[in-house]
Amino acid sequence: AILGVGLNLFVFFQLIRKRFSSKVVTYHVGIAIAGVHGIAIAVILAGVPNTIHLFHFDQYIVFFCEFVVFMSFWLAHIIWELVPANCILQYIALCKPQFSTPVRLTIAYGYCSLLLSCSSPYCAYFYQDSLYDNTTREVHELTDNERFMAFGGRLFASDKHLSGGINFATQSILPTYFAAYGVFI
């Protein structure tokens, strides 16, 4: 994770420091966005050793033993949704050179933003509940002095929570994944 942060920071600062031709501004922006996303993912991966995933009957629980940003769910979820942007930029640069830089960026990141807007509501699949806290304490035999944050979700939807793991996979992950990579077919 530290190496990932270091390499992405190096790339990001090189982009800021060096002057580029106006013809490659599109690439400059695409690489900068990919670098910032890479830094965020690397920071999250630094927290992974402090994260434990637990399946208990129909519960899927993720709990943190130390501070880890809740945004990790969203950042990990959008990995496949941001990747196509740079590929779309490359395609437009090669096949439609008459398009201006703002048009190229709007097309590439507009498509990815559409995917993000479709999937982001489902990132609230994980929620805190005393049930998850109790299950975590029971399964891992934790004392009341040990601090953690438990977020969980049910495999199937219930009356209380309309989004279950099956809904999360079939309505959020699979459609956006296939749409993100299906654009190249």
Short mmCIF file of C-alpha atoms in Angstrom, two decimals:
data_model
loop_
_atom_site.label_atom_id
_atom_site.label_comp_id
_atom_site.label_asym_id
_atom_site.label_seq_id
_atom_site.Cartn_x
_atom_site.Cartn_y
_atom_site.Cartn_z
CA ALA A 1 0.00 0.00 0.00
CA ILE A 2 2.84 2.39 0.84
CA LEU A 3 4.50 1.61 -2.49
CA GLY A 4 1.19 2.25 -4.28
CA VAL A 5 0.77 5.62 -2.59
CA GLY A 6 4.39 6.52 -3.35
CA LEU A 7 4.20 5.59 -7.03
CA ASN A 8 0.88 7.33 -7.56
CA LEU A 9 2.15 10.46 -5.81
CA PHE A 10 5.27 10.40 -8.00
CA VAL A 11 3.13 10.19 -11.16
CA PHE A 12 0.76 12.87 -9.90
CA PHE A 13 3.58 15.31 -9.05
CA GLN A 14 5.27 14.64 -12.40
CA LEU A 15 2.02 15.59 -14.11
CA ILE A 16 1.82 18.82 -12.15
CA ARG A 17 5.49 19.73 -12.53
CA LYS A 18 6.04 19.12 -16.23
CA ARG A 19 4.64 21.13 -19.12
CA PHE A 20 2.83 19.14 -21.76
CA SER A 21 1.67 19.96 -25.25
CA SER A 22 -1.93 21.11 -25.50
CA LYS A 23 -2.55 18.01 -27.65
CA VAL A 24 -2.05 15.70 -24.66
CA VAL A 25 -4.17 17.56 -22.10
CA THR A 26 -6.78 14.82 -22.38
CA TYR A 27 -4.25 12.21 -21.31
CA HIS A 28 -2.95 14.52 -18.60
CA VAL A 29 -6.40 14.77 -17.00
CA GLY A 30 -7.10 11.04 -17.38
CA ILE A 31 -3.81 10.05 -15.76
CA ALA A 32 -4.31 12.58 -12.95
CA ILE A 33 -7.75 11.17 -12.12
CA ALA A 34 -6.42 7.60 -12.26
CA GLY A 35 -3.53 8.65 -9.98
CA VAL A 36 -5.82 10.21 -7.36
CA HIS A 37 -8.04 7.13 -7.43
CA GLY A 38 -4.94 4.92 -7.11
CA ILE A 39 -3.79 6.88 -4.06
CA ALA A 40 -7.21 6.50 -2.45
CA ILE A 41 -7.29 2.75 -3.12
CA ALA A 42 -3.73 2.32 -1.79
CA VAL A 43 -4.67 4.14 1.41
CA ILE A 44 -7.65 1.83 1.77
CA LEU A 45 -5.51 -1.24 1.20
CA ALA A 46 -3.34 -0.07 4.08
CA GLY A 47 -6.45 -0.53 6.23
CA VAL A 48 -7.29 -4.01 4.92
CA PRO A 49 -5.17 -5.84 7.53
CA ASN A 50 -7.41 -4.17 10.10
CA THR A 51 -10.59 -5.28 8.34
CA ILE A 52 -12.25 -8.63 8.88
CA HIS A 53 -15.06 -10.12 6.81
CA LEU A 54 -17.46 -12.50 8.53
CA PHE A 55 -20.21 -14.68 7.08
CA HIS A 56 -22.63 -15.87 9.77
CA PHE A 57 -25.80 -17.57 8.53
CA ASP A 58 -27.43 -15.00 6.21
CA GLN A 59 -25.36 -12.08 7.56
CA TYR A 60 -22.32 -10.61 5.84
CA ILE A 61 -20.43 -8.47 8.31
CA VAL A 62 -17.38 -6.29 7.78
CA PHE A 63 -15.84 -4.93 10.93
CA PHE A 64 -12.92 -2.66 11.54
CA CYS A 65 -10.55 -3.07 14.44
CA GLU A 66 -9.03 0.35 13.88
CA PHE A 67 -9.93 3.49 11.97
CA VAL A 68 -10.72 2.75 8.32
CA VAL A 69 -12.68 5.16 6.18
CA PHE A 70 -16.22 4.04 5.39
CA MET A 71 -15.68 5.39 1.86
CA SER A 72 -13.62 2.27 1.19
CA PHE A 73 -16.83 0.50 0.18
CA TRP A 74 -17.54 3.14 -2.43
CA LEU A 75 -13.95 3.47 -3.65
CA ALA A 76 -13.59 -0.28 -4.08
CA HIS A 77 -17.00 -0.46 -5.75
CA ILE A 78 -16.07 2.11 -8.42
CA ILE A 79 -12.79 0.53 -9.51
CA TRP A 80 -14.28 -1.09 -12.62
CA GLU A 81 -16.41 1.98 -13.32
CA LEU A 82 -13.47 4.39 -13.68
CA VAL A 83 -11.20 2.11 -15.71
CA PRO A 84 -13.09 2.54 -19.00
CA ALA A 85 -12.64 6.34 -18.96
CA ASN A 86 -8.99 6.22 -19.98
CA CYS A 87 -9.74 3.59 -22.62
CA ILE A 88 -12.57 5.71 -24.01
CA LEU A 89 -10.26 8.74 -24.05
CA GLN A 90 -7.69 6.75 -26.02
CA TYR A 91 -10.32 5.51 -28.46
CA ILE A 92 -11.72 9.02 -29.04
CA ALA A 93 -8.22 10.46 -29.51
CA LEU A 94 -7.41 7.87 -32.16
CA CYS A 95 -10.76 7.64 -33.95
CA LYS A 96 -12.23 11.11 -33.47
CA PRO A 97 -9.28 13.53 -33.40
CA GLN A 98 -11.57 16.42 -34.41
CA PHE A 99 -13.23 16.36 -30.96
CA SER A 100 -11.99 19.03 -28.56
CA THR A 101 -10.52 18.16 -25.17
CA PRO A 102 -13.65 19.17 -23.22
CA VAL A 103 -15.83 17.03 -25.50
CA ARG A 104 -13.50 14.03 -25.10
CA LEU A 105 -13.48 14.38 -21.31
CA THR A 106 -17.25 14.84 -21.20
CA ILE A 107 -17.89 11.71 -23.24
CA ALA A 108 -15.42 9.53 -21.32
CA TYR A 109 -16.18 10.68 -17.79
CA GLY A 110 -19.86 11.29 -18.52
CA TYR A 111 -20.28 7.59 -19.26
CA CYS A 112 -18.44 6.64 -16.07
CA SER A 113 -20.45 9.19 -14.06
CA LEU A 114 -23.63 7.61 -15.35
CA LEU A 115 -22.44 4.21 -14.11
CA LEU A 116 -21.48 5.73 -10.75
CA SER A 117 -24.87 7.36 -10.36
CA CYS A 118 -26.56 4.02 -11.03
CA SER A 119 -24.48 2.09 -8.50
CA SER A 120 -23.83 4.58 -5.70
CA PRO A 121 -27.22 4.17 -3.98
CA TYR A 122 -26.40 0.50 -3.48
CA CYS A 123 -23.22 1.29 -1.56
CA ALA A 124 -25.47 1.88 1.44
CA TYR A 125 -26.01 -1.89 1.51
CA PHE A 126 -23.78 -2.05 4.59
CA TYR A 127 -25.24 -0.52 7.74
CA GLN A 128 -24.57 -0.59 11.46
CA ASP A 129 -26.86 -2.63 13.67
CA SER A 130 -26.60 -3.98 17.21
CA LEU A 131 -27.19 -7.45 15.73
CA TYR A 132 -23.87 -7.21 13.86
CA ASP A 133 -22.08 -5.93 16.95
CA ASN A 134 -23.45 -8.83 19.01
CA THR A 135 -22.61 -11.42 16.34
CA THR A 136 -19.07 -10.07 16.04
CA ARG A 137 -18.53 -10.13 19.81
CA GLU A 138 -19.92 -13.68 20.02
CA VAL A 139 -18.01 -15.18 17.11
CA HIS A 140 -14.67 -13.54 17.94
CA GLU A 141 -15.12 -13.67 21.72
CA LEU A 142 -14.46 -9.97 22.14
CA THR A 143 -14.71 -8.18 25.47
CA ASP A 144 -16.60 -4.95 26.05
CA ASN A 145 -13.24 -3.10 26.19
CA GLU A 146 -12.28 -4.01 22.62
CA ARG A 147 -13.43 -1.36 20.17
CA PHE A 148 -14.52 -1.99 16.61
CA MET A 149 -17.03 -0.79 14.03
CA ALA A 150 -19.25 -3.45 12.49
CA PHE A 151 -21.15 -2.87 9.26
CA GLY A 152 -23.22 -5.63 7.79
CA GLY A 153 -25.91 -6.64 5.43
CA ARG A 154 -28.25 -9.53 4.90
CA LEU A 155 -27.98 -11.93 2.02
CA PHE A 156 -31.68 -11.52 1.32
CA ALA A 157 -33.80 -8.38 1.63
CA SER A 158 -36.12 -8.01 4.62
CA ASP A 159 -39.01 -5.75 5.59
CA LYS A 160 -36.63 -3.56 7.59
CA HIS A 161 -33.88 -3.38 4.93
CA LEU A 162 -35.02 -3.63 1.34
CA SER A 163 -31.53 -4.17 -0.05
CA GLY A 164 -29.93 -7.57 0.42
CA GLY A 165 -26.69 -9.01 -0.88
CA ILE A 166 -28.46 -10.62 -3.81
CA ASN A 167 -29.98 -7.25 -4.77
CA PHE A 168 -26.58 -5.59 -4.34
CA ALA A 169 -24.93 -8.06 -6.72
CA THR A 170 -27.67 -8.28 -9.34
CA GLN A 171 -28.75 -4.63 -9.42
CA SER A 172 -25.47 -2.83 -8.79
CA ILE A 173 -22.31 -4.84 -9.34
CA LEU A 174 -23.17 -7.00 -12.36
CA PRO A 175 -24.97 -4.39 -14.50
CA THR A 176 -22.33 -1.70 -14.01
CA TYR A 177 -19.49 -4.17 -14.53
CA PHE A 178 -20.92 -5.42 -17.82
CA ALA A 179 -21.84 -1.88 -18.94
CA ALA A 180 -18.33 -0.63 -18.11
CA TYR A 181 -16.56 -3.26 -20.16
CA GLY A 182 -19.35 -3.87 -22.64
CA VAL A 183 -18.82 -0.40 -24.10
CA PHE A 184 -15.83 -1.86 -25.98
CA ILE A 185 -17.78 -4.65 -27.69
#
